[in-house]
Short mmCIF file of C-alpha atoms in Angstrom, two decimals:
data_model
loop_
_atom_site.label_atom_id
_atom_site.label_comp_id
_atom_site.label_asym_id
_atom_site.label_seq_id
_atom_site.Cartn_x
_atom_site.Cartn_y
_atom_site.Cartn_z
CA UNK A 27 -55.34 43.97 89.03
CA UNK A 28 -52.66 45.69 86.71
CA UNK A 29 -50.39 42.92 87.03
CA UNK A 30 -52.97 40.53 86.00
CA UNK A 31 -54.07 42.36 82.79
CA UNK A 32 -50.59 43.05 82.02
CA UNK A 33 -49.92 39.24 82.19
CA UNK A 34 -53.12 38.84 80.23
CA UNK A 35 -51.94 41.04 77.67
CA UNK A 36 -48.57 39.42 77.06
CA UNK A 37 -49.85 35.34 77.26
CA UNK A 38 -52.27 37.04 74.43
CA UNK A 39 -49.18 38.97 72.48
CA UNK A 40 -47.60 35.49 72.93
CA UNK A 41 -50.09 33.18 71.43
CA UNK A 42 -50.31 35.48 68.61
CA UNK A 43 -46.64 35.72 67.74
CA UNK A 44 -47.11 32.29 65.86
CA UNK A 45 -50.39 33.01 64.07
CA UNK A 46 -48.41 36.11 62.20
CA UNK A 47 -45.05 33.90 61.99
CA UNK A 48 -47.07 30.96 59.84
CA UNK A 49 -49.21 33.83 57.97
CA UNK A 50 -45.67 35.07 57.11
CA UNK A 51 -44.71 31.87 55.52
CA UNK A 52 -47.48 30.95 54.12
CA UNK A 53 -47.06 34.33 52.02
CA UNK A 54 -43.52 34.16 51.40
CA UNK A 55 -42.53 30.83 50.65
CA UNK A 56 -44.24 30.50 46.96
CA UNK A 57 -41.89 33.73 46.78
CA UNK A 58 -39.18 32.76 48.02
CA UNK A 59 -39.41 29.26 46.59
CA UNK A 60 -39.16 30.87 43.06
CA UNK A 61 -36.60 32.90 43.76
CA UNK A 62 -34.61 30.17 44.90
CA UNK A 63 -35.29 28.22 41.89
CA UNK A 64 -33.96 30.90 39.82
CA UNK A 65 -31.22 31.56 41.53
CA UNK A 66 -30.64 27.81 41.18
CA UNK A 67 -31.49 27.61 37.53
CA UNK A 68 -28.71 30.44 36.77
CA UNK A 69 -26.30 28.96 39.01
CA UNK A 70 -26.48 26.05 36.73
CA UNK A 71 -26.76 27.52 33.82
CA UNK A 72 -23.96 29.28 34.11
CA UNK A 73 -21.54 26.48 35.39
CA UNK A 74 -22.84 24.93 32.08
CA UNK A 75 -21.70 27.97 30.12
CA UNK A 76 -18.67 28.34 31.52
CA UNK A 77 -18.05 24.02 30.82
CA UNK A 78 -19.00 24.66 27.02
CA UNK A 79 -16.75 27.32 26.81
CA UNK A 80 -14.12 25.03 28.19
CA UNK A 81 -14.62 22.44 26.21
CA UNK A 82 -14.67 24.48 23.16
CA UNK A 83 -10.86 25.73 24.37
CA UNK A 84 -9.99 22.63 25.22
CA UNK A 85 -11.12 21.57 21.80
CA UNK A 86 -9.94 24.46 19.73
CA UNK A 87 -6.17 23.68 21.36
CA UNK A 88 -6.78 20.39 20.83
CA UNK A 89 -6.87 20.74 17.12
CA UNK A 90 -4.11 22.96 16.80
CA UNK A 91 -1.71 20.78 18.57
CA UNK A 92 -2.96 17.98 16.66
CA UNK A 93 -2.58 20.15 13.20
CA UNK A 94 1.28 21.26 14.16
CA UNK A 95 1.96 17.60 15.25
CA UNK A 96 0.60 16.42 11.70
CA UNK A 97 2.32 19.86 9.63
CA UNK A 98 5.72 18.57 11.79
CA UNK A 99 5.68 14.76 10.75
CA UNK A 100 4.74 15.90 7.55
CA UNK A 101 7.62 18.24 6.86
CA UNK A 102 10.09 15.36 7.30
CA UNK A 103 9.03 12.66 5.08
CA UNK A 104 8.79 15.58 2.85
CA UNK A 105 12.38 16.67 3.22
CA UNK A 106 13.64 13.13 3.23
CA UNK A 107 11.53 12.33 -0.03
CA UNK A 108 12.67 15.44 -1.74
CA UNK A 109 16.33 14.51 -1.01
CA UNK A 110 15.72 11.18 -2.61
CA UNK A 111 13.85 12.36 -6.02
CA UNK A 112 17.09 14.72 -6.19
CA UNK A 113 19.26 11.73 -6.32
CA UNK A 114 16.27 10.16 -8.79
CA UNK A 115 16.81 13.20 -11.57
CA UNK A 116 20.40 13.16 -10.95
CA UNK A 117 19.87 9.76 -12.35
CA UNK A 118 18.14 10.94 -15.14
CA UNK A 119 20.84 13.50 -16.31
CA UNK A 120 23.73 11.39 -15.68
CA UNK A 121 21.53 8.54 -17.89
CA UNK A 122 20.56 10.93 -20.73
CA UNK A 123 24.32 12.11 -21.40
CA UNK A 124 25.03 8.27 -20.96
CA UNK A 125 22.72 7.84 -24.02
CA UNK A 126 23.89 10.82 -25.37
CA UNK A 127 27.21 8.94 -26.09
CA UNK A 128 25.76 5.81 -27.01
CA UNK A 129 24.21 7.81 -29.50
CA UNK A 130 27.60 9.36 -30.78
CA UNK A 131 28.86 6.54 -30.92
CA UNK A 132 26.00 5.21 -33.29
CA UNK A 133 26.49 8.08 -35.36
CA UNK A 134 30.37 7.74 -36.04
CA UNK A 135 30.31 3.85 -36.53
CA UNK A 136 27.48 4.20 -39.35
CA UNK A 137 29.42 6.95 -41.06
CA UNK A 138 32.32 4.51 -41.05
CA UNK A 139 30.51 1.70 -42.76
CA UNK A 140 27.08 0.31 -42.72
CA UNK A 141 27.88 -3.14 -41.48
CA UNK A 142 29.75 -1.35 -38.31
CA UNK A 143 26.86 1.04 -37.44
CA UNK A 144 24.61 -2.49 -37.16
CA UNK A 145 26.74 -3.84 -34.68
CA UNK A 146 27.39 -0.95 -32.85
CA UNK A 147 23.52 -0.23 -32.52
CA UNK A 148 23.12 -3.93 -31.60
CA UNK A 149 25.79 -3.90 -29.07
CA UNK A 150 24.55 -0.79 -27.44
CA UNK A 151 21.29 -2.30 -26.97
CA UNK A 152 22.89 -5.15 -25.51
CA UNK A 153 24.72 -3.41 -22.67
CA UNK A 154 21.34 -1.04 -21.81
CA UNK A 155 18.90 -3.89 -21.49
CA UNK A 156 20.70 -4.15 -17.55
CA UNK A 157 21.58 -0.45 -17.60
CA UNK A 158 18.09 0.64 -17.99
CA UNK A 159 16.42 -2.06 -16.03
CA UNK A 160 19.30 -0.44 -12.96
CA UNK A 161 17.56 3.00 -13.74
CA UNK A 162 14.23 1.81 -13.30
CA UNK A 163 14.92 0.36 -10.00
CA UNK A 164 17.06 3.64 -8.90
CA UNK A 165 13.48 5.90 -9.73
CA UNK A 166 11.06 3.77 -8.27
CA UNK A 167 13.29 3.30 -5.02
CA UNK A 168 13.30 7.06 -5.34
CA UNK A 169 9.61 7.83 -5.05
CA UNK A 170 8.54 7.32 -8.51
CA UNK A 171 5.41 5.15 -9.49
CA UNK A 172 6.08 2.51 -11.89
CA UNK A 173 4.16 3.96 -14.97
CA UNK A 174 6.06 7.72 -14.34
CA UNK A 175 10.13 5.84 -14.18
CA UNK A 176 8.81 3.96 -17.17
CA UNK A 177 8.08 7.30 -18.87
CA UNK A 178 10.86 8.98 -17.60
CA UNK A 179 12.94 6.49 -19.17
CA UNK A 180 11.63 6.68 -22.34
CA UNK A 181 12.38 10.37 -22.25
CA UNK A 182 15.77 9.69 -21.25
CA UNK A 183 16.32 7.80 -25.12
CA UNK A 184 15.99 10.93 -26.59
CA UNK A 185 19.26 11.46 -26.07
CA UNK A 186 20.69 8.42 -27.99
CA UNK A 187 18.73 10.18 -30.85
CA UNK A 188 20.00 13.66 -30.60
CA UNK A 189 23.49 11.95 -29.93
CA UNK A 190 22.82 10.01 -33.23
CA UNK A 191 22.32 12.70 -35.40
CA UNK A 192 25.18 15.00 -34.02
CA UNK A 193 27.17 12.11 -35.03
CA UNK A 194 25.98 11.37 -38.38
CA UNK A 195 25.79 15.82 -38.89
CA UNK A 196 29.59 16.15 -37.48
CA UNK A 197 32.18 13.43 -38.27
CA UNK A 198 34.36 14.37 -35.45
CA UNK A 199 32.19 15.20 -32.96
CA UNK A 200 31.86 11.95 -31.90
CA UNK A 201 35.41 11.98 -30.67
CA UNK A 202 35.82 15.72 -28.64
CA UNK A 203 32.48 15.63 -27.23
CA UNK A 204 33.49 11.78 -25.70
CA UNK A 205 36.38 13.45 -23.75
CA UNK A 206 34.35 15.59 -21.49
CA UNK A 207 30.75 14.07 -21.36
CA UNK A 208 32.08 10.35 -20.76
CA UNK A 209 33.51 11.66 -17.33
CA UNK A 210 30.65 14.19 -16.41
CA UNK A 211 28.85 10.65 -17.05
CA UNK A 212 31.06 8.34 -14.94
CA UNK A 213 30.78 10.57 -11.88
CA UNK A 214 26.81 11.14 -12.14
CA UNK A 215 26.87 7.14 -11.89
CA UNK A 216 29.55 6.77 -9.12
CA UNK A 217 27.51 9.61 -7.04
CA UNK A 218 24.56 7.82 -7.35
CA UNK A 219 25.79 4.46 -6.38
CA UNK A 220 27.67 5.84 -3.62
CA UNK A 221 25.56 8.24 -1.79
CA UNK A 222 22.29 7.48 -2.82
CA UNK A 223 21.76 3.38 -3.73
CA UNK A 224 24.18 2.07 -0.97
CA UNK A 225 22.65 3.91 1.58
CA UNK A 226 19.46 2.77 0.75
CA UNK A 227 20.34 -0.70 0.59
CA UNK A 228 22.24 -0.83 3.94
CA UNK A 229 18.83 0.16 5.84
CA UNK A 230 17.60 -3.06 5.32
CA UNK A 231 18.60 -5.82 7.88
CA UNK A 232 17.02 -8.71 6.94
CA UNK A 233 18.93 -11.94 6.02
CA UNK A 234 16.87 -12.68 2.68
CA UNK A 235 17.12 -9.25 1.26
CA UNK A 236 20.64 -9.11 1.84
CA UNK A 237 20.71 -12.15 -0.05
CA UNK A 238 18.95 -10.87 -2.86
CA UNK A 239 21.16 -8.29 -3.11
CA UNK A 240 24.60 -9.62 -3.52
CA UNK A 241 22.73 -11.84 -5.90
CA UNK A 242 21.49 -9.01 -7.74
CA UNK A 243 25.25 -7.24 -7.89
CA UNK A 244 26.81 -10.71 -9.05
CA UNK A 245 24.61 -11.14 -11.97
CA UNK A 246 25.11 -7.72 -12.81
CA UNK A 247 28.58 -8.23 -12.52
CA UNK A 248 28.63 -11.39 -14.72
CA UNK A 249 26.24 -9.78 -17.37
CA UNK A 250 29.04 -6.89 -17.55
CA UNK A 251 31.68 -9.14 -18.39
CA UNK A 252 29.92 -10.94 -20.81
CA UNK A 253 29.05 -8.22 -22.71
CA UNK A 254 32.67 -6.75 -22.32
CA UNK A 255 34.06 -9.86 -23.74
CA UNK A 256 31.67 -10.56 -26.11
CA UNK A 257 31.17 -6.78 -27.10
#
């Protein structure tokens, strides 16, 4: 009789154990369903904020490799330009005491007769048609825009003038100042052509330009002697 309500008992304690288990899941699960949404919701919201802040690295060392690779390339054409506008005002001093002479030599030849001074002037003008048109191409090769060598030339001329009047202020001038500025004025010209044209023209390979060159250097070779015999 125990034995029978003690087996009762437990088939009953049995058949109940899944009545509580389901009213235990029916009350968690909107819980725990929430919770695992959330916990869901911040796992992916973080990864997310931890990719942003990635990419923004990523980004930020982005640009600054890309700003030191741009400073870098920069710096040499920079260097390399300023070493070619040194050889452009180089040209300009060596031209202006080039002029400066011409313009002694203007100076003296009028004080020795009217008629002289003429030709002399004429002459000069004559032999710096090809001179200046050289100069020109020396400054724009150098980095200069066409208007600015232009200019630049024309400020060179002042020193025919100021040459000019030393002249026509000092008779012998002329003369002394000839002995040491005609050199200084040779070299400027033989520096230029040496270190700074032929270089430049040497960098080019191509058939036709080379052409054009040695074209250009005869004719300026043949104007030379004309005006040398004819001067």
């Amino acid at each position: 009789m125990i034995m029978a309500t003690v087996t009762a008992t437990i088939i009953t304690a049995t058949a109940t154990i899944p009545t509580v288990t389901a009213t235990i899941i029916t009350a968690m699960t909107p819980t725990a369903t929430a919770m695992i949404i959330t916990v869901t919701a911040m796992t992916i919201m973080k990864s997310k904020k931890e990719t942003d802040q990635e990419i923004r690295k990523r980004k930020k060392t982005d640009e600054a490799s890309e700003k030191e690779n741009k400073s870098e390339s920069a710096s040499e054409p920079r260097d390399h330009e300023e070493d070619i506008k040194v050889a452009g005002y180089l040209n300009l001093a060596a031209d202006f005491t080039h002029n400066f002479t011409d313009g002694l030599a203007i100076g003296a030849s009028f004080l020795v007769s009217r008629n002289l001074g003429i030709i002399t002037t004429l002459t000069i003008l004559l032999h710096e048609v090809p001179h200046e048109i050289g100069d020109f191409a020396i400054l724009v090769q150098s980095g200069c825009n066409k208007r600015k060598a232009m200019f630049l030339q024309l400020t060179t001329a002042t020193g025919a003038l100021a040459g000019t009047f030393c002249g026509l202020l000092a008779e012998n001038i002329g003369e002394s100042a000839t002995l040491w500025i005609l050199p200084f004025t040779a070299g400027g010209f033989i520096y230029i052509a040496t270190v700074s044209v032929i270089p430049e023209l040497l960098e080019d390979t191509k058939l036709g330009q080379s052409i054009k060159e040695i074209l250009g250097m005869l004719v300026g070779v043949l104007m030379m002697v004309l005006i040398a015999r004819f001067e």
